[in-house]
Amino acid sequence: MKNNNSAKTQSEKKRSLSGILLSSPYLVWSVIFIVAPLFFVVYYAFTDRNGNFTFDNISKLGDYTGIFIHSIWIGLISTVICLVIAYPMAYIMARSGARRQKTLMMLVMLPMWMNLLIRTYSWMTLLQDTGIINNLISAIGLPRIHMIDTSFAVVVGMVYNFFPYMILPIYSVMSKIDNNLVEAAQDLGCNKLNVFRKVLFPLSLPGVVSGITMVFVPSVSTFYIAGKLGGPSNLLIGDVVETQFKASNNYNLGSAISLVLMVLILICMAVMNKFADDDTNMIV
Amino acid sequence: MKKIFFDGRKSLVKRLVALTLTAMAVVSCMAFSVSADYTQDFDWRKYEGTTINVYNWGEYIPDGAEGSFDLNKAFTELTGIEVNYAMYDDNETMYSKISNGGVSFDVVIPSDYMVERMISEGLLQKLDFNNIPNYKYIADRYKNLPYDPENAYSVPYAAGMVGIIYNTKMVEGTPDSWSIMWDENYSGKILQFRNSRDAFLTAQVLIADQKGVELDTYVNTNDTALLDEAAAKLEEQRPLVQSYVMDEVYNKMESGEAAVAAYYTGDYLSMKDVNDDLSIVYPKEGTNLFVDAACIPTCARNKEAAELYINFLLEPDVALEIAEFLYYQTPHTAVLENDEYSLKDNKEIYPDNMDEIKTVTYRHQSSETLDYVGKLWDDVRQSGNNYTTIFICFAVAIVVIVVAVIVSKQQKKKRNNYD
């Protein structure tokens, strides 16, 4: 009995020790690269250049309201477009044969092999007035369309760059849906539309939610894309942060903007999760 | 090198172009570079067996890539001094490393305004020009510049100017003034700098000229009223600007997407290689002259050998290799007169009226000024943006989401009651 007991505690100890050992790389990682930077962001946001406590940085942010809203709006549109394109695509992928699934998957992943900067730069070459698309259009005798330096170009760039982050979670959830559920619904007299509405869609919601998160968050906060494709009227918040850090050397204002942006994104996410939770609860 | 701000000037595009061109240049001066001659009546081997630490911009020295001249290797062969070579991406990185202490560099190559800052903070040593006889080759135009008025601390290494690059097929006549960047005829075809200092320069020089005051009064001002004036001028330009750019300028000028752009001389050559319709002018109102200069910091341990290194950089054959590699303007008179220098007769980089062009070098600005300019620049870039539509759309979207949440909640309640 006694032996047994000590053996048990020993194995428990072992387990917790190995647990700590196994998780320690991630713990160290997250402390160094997540907690510490967050701490610095908060620190810089509330101090001035000399390290004195101040609210000045936060109070200056009123001037950037337009840019904040514009960024969130562009992020919202990009996310919705990604969702509209990715959802049917994920559905088709999940329902097709194993080989075709692999090929389609490959096609989705392919652009990610290239660097985001290069991909965005290529879109610049494609969209500009003397670019490839316009040259093709004018070759068949149609008037050139002005696309570069518009919000349209920014949304195209965002959708293109973040599309895989939408399709992958939806696809992985959908491919795990048990086909028997669909058959059961059909047996119970559901038509195709209702099968989708009452069975497939609710079951795929977790994928949709994580897809939206993974597209919305980077598209609100990203820099570079709008800078290259959006022209002067599409100054987004990510680019402002970049200039504050790199050109103006004002880490304090840059951090304050980042901090507020983080809070805004958290609020958006909370609203969405609330929405999604209600829906998932509904099915259960 | 003018990587003062961000977006390294040596973009990928430029690197590729530069690589091809250097390869070509290398082939053409191969025979010569193998047999580089150095000044004979000079004791090069005085400090044999010692070591120096050199801290320079990245890709800012001929390094022997692709079989070209390897400057540091040649120096070691000639003098028996070992070179530890380290690189930085911007002046601020170099500055913080040296001012924080704990390091020892014998030679650094900061830009003009940083030289001034380092002198004022006592981070640089006076040079002994008896050890740098080759200083005689430096052109007068690069002497006694405001950042080092007595020429005591620095030796110019490379230089450049900001010019107006324009497409001769799209622009009528030859522009000679910054005002072309405010010309409504080219609305939507104008590219402005994305970094505030150079963007402000274009406006400040124009205003200074209109008011007939010294360029320096505006360009290096700490006076918020003068900065506001420049910002207002830039705001006026904002509706005409196609895009605020740094290295995208290559793509946009080469493809004819834009007609007029302000950019740096050295980079213009890379664009010209792709699109022959391009040309450059230095506006009559004046422009920025930037100089990177070799200096010896106070943390140096081997000052004499460092001076020997600087002297070596000014050896005519070495300076020629540097000029060919960098593509910037060279301050070295012997190179300018050397027939082997491929840019010798390039009237765009070295215009005939070079000495008549009004120039201004950047001076160190206080961090308060930098913050203020940063704020002004954000305001300029978002000025004229009409956010009303977006506000309305956004409000509608929020209302829709809130309604959807409420409806779904009520449905859920209904269901729960039903259950």
Coordinates of C-alpha atoms in Angstrom, one line a residue, chain B residues 93-300:
Chain B
T93 CA 22.1 51.9 -34.9
M94 CA 25.8 52.9 -35.2
Y95 CA 25.3 55.9 -33.0
S96 CA 23.6 53.9 -30.2
K97 CA 26.3 51.2 -30.3
I98 CA 29.1 53.7 -30.0
S99 CA 27.5 56.0 -27.5
N100 CA 26.5 53.1 -25.2
G101 CA 30.2 52.3 -24.9
G102 CA 31.8 48.9 -24.4
V103 CA 32.9 48.7 -28.0
S104 CA 36.0 49.8 -29.9
F105 CA 35.9 50.9 -33.5
D106 CA 38.8 52.5 -35.2
V107 CA 36.9 53.8 -38.3
V108 CA 33.2 54.6 -38.8
I109 CA 31.4 56.2 -41.7
P110 CA 28.4 58.2 -40.5
S111 CA 26.3 60.6 -42.6
D112 CA 26.7 64.4 -42.3
Y113 CA 24.1 65.2 -39.6
M114 CA 25.4 62.2 -37.5
V115 CA 29.0 63.4 -37.8
E116 CA 27.8 66.7 -36.3
R117 CA 25.9 65.0 -33.5
M118 CA 28.9 62.8 -32.7
I119 CA 31.3 65.7 -32.7
S120 CA 29.0 67.7 -30.3
E121 CA 28.8 64.7 -28.0
G122 CA 32.5 64.2 -28.0
L123 CA 32.4 60.8 -29.7
L124 CA 34.9 61.6 -32.4
Q125 CA 38.6 62.4 -32.3
K126 CA 40.4 65.0 -34.3
L127 CA 42.3 63.5 -37.2
D128 CA 46.0 64.0 -37.8
F129 CA 46.0 65.0 -41.4
N130 CA 49.8 64.5 -41.6
N131 CA 48.9 60.8 -41.6
I132 CA 46.3 61.4 -44.3
P133 CA 48.2 63.1 -47.2
N134 CA 45.7 61.9 -49.7
Y135 CA 43.2 64.3 -48.2
K136 CA 44.5 66.7 -50.9
Y137 CA 42.4 64.8 -53.4
I138 CA 39.1 65.9 -51.8
A139 CA 37.2 68.4 -53.9
D140 CA 36.7 71.9 -52.4
R141 CA 33.0 71.5 -52.6
Y142 CA 33.2 68.8 -49.9
K143 CA 35.3 70.8 -47.5
N144 CA 34.2 73.0 -44.6
L145 CA 30.7 71.8 -44.7
P146 CA 28.5 72.9 -41.8
Y147 CA 28.6 69.5 -40.0
D148 CA 32.4 69.8 -39.6
P149 CA 33.1 73.4 -40.3
E150 CA 36.9 73.2 -39.6
N151 CA 37.4 69.8 -41.3
A152 CA 38.9 68.5 -38.2
Y153 CA 37.0 65.3 -37.7
S154 CA 35.9 63.8 -41.0
V155 CA 37.0 62.8 -44.5
P156 CA 34.2 62.6 -47.1
Y157 CA 33.8 59.0 -48.4
A158 CA 30.8 59.3 -50.8
A159 CA 28.1 61.9 -51.6
G160 CA 24.9 62.4 -53.4
M161 CA 22.1 64.8 -54.1
V162 CA 18.4 64.8 -54.2
G163 CA 17.2 65.5 -57.7
I164 CA 14.0 65.6 -59.7
I165 CA 13.7 62.5 -61.9
Y166 CA 11.3 62.9 -64.8
N167 CA 10.1 61.1 -67.8
T168 CA 11.0 63.1 -70.9
K169 CA 8.1 61.6 -72.8
M170 CA 5.6 62.7 -70.2
V171 CA 7.0 66.0 -69.2
E172 CA 7.1 69.0 -71.5
G173 CA 10.4 70.8 -71.7
T174 CA 13.1 70.6 -69.1
P175 CA 11.9 71.3 -65.6
D176 CA 14.3 73.3 -63.5
S177 CA 12.2 74.0 -60.4
W178 CA 10.7 72.1 -57.5
S179 CA 7.4 73.7 -58.5
I180 CA 6.9 71.0 -61.1
M181 CA 6.0 68.8 -58.1
W182 CA 3.2 71.2 -57.4
D183 CA 2.1 71.4 -61.1
E184 CA -1.5 70.4 -61.6
N185 CA -0.7 69.3 -65.2
Y186 CA 1.0 66.3 -63.6
S187 CA -1.7 65.6 -61.1
G188 CA -1.6 61.9 -60.2
K189 CA 1.8 61.4 -61.8
I190 CA 3.9 62.8 -59.0
L191 CA 5.8 60.7 -56.6
Q192 CA 6.9 62.2 -53.2
F193 CA 9.2 60.8 -50.6
R194 CA 7.6 58.7 -47.8
N195 CA 10.3 59.8 -45.3
S196 CA 9.5 63.1 -43.7
R197 CA 12.9 64.7 -43.9
D198 CA 13.3 64.5 -47.6
A199 CA 9.7 65.3 -48.3
F200 CA 9.9 68.4 -46.1
L201 CA 13.1 69.3 -48.0
T202 CA 11.3 69.7 -51.3
A203 CA 8.8 72.1 -49.7
Q204 CA 11.3 73.9 -47.6
V205 CA 13.7 74.7 -50.4
L206 CA 10.8 76.1 -52.5
I207 CA 9.6 78.3 -49.7
A208 CA 13.1 79.5 -48.8
D209 CA 13.7 80.4 -52.5
Q210 CA 10.4 82.3 -52.7
K211 CA 11.2 84.3 -49.6
G212 CA 14.8 84.8 -50.6
V213 CA 16.3 83.4 -47.4
E214 CA 19.1 80.9 -46.9
L215 CA 18.1 77.3 -47.5
D216 CA 19.5 76.3 -44.1
T217 CA 17.0 78.6 -42.3
Y218 CA 14.2 76.4 -43.4
V219 CA 15.7 72.9 -43.9
N220 CA 17.5 72.7 -40.6
T221 CA 15.0 74.6 -38.6
N222 CA 13.7 73.8 -35.1
D223 CA 11.1 76.5 -35.3
T224 CA 7.6 75.0 -35.4
A225 CA 6.2 78.0 -37.3
L226 CA 8.6 77.3 -40.2
L227 CA 7.8 73.6 -40.1
D228 CA 4.1 74.3 -40.1
E229 CA 4.6 76.4 -43.2
A230 CA 6.3 73.5 -45.0
A231 CA 3.6 71.1 -43.9
A232 CA 1.0 73.5 -45.3
K233 CA 2.9 73.4 -48.6
L234 CA 3.0 69.6 -48.6
E235 CA -0.7 69.5 -47.8
E236 CA -1.3 71.6 -50.9
Q237 CA 0.6 69.0 -52.9
R238 CA -1.2 66.0 -51.4
P239 CA -4.1 65.9 -53.9
L240 CA -1.7 65.8 -56.8
V241 CA 0.5 63.0 -55.4
Q242 CA 0.2 59.6 -56.9
S243 CA 1.9 57.9 -54.0
Y244 CA 4.4 58.5 -51.2
V245 CA 7.2 56.1 -52.0
M246 CA 10.6 54.9 -51.2
D247 CA 11.9 51.9 -53.2
E248 CA 8.7 51.6 -55.2
V249 CA 10.0 54.6 -57.1
Y250 CA 12.1 52.3 -59.3
N251 CA 9.1 50.3 -60.5
K252 CA 6.9 53.3 -60.9
M253 CA 9.4 55.5 -62.8
E254 CA 10.8 52.6 -64.9
S255 CA 7.3 51.6 -66.1
G256 CA 6.2 55.1 -66.9
E257 CA 3.5 54.9 -64.2
A258 CA 4.6 58.2 -62.8
A259 CA 6.1 61.3 -64.6
V260 CA 7.9 63.1 -61.9
A261 CA 9.7 62.0 -58.7
A262 CA 12.1 63.4 -56.2
Y263 CA 14.9 60.9 -55.4
Y264 CA 18.6 60.3 -54.9
T265 CA 21.2 60.6 -57.7
G266 CA 22.9 57.3 -57.3
D267 CA 19.6 55.4 -57.5
Y268 CA 18.6 57.4 -60.6
L269 CA 21.3 55.6 -62.6
S270 CA 19.7 52.2 -61.9
M271 CA 16.3 53.5 -63.2
K272 CA 17.9 55.1 -66.2
D273 CA 19.4 51.7 -67.1
V274 CA 15.9 50.2 -67.4
N275 CA 14.1 53.2 -68.9
D276 CA 16.1 55.4 -71.2
D277 CA 13.4 58.1 -71.3
L278 CA 14.2 59.2 -67.8
S279 CA 16.3 62.2 -66.9
I280 CA 17.3 64.1 -63.8
V281 CA 17.7 67.7 -62.9
Y282 CA 18.9 69.6 -59.8
P283 CA 16.4 72.4 -59.2
K284 CA 17.5 76.0 -59.3
E285 CA 16.1 76.6 -55.8
G286 CA 18.7 74.2 -54.5
T287 CA 18.7 70.8 -53.0
N288 CA 20.1 68.5 -50.4
L289 CA 23.7 67.4 -50.6
F290 CA 24.4 64.4 -48.4
V291 CA 27.9 63.2 -47.5
D292 CA 29.1 60.1 -45.7
A293 CA 32.4 60.7 -44.1
A294 CA 35.1 58.5 -42.5
C295 CA 35.8 59.4 -38.9
I296 CA 37.7 58.0 -35.9
P297 CA 35.6 57.6 -32.8
T298 CA 37.1 58.3 -29.3
C299 CA 36.8 54.5 -28.5
A300 CA 39.4 53.8 -31.2

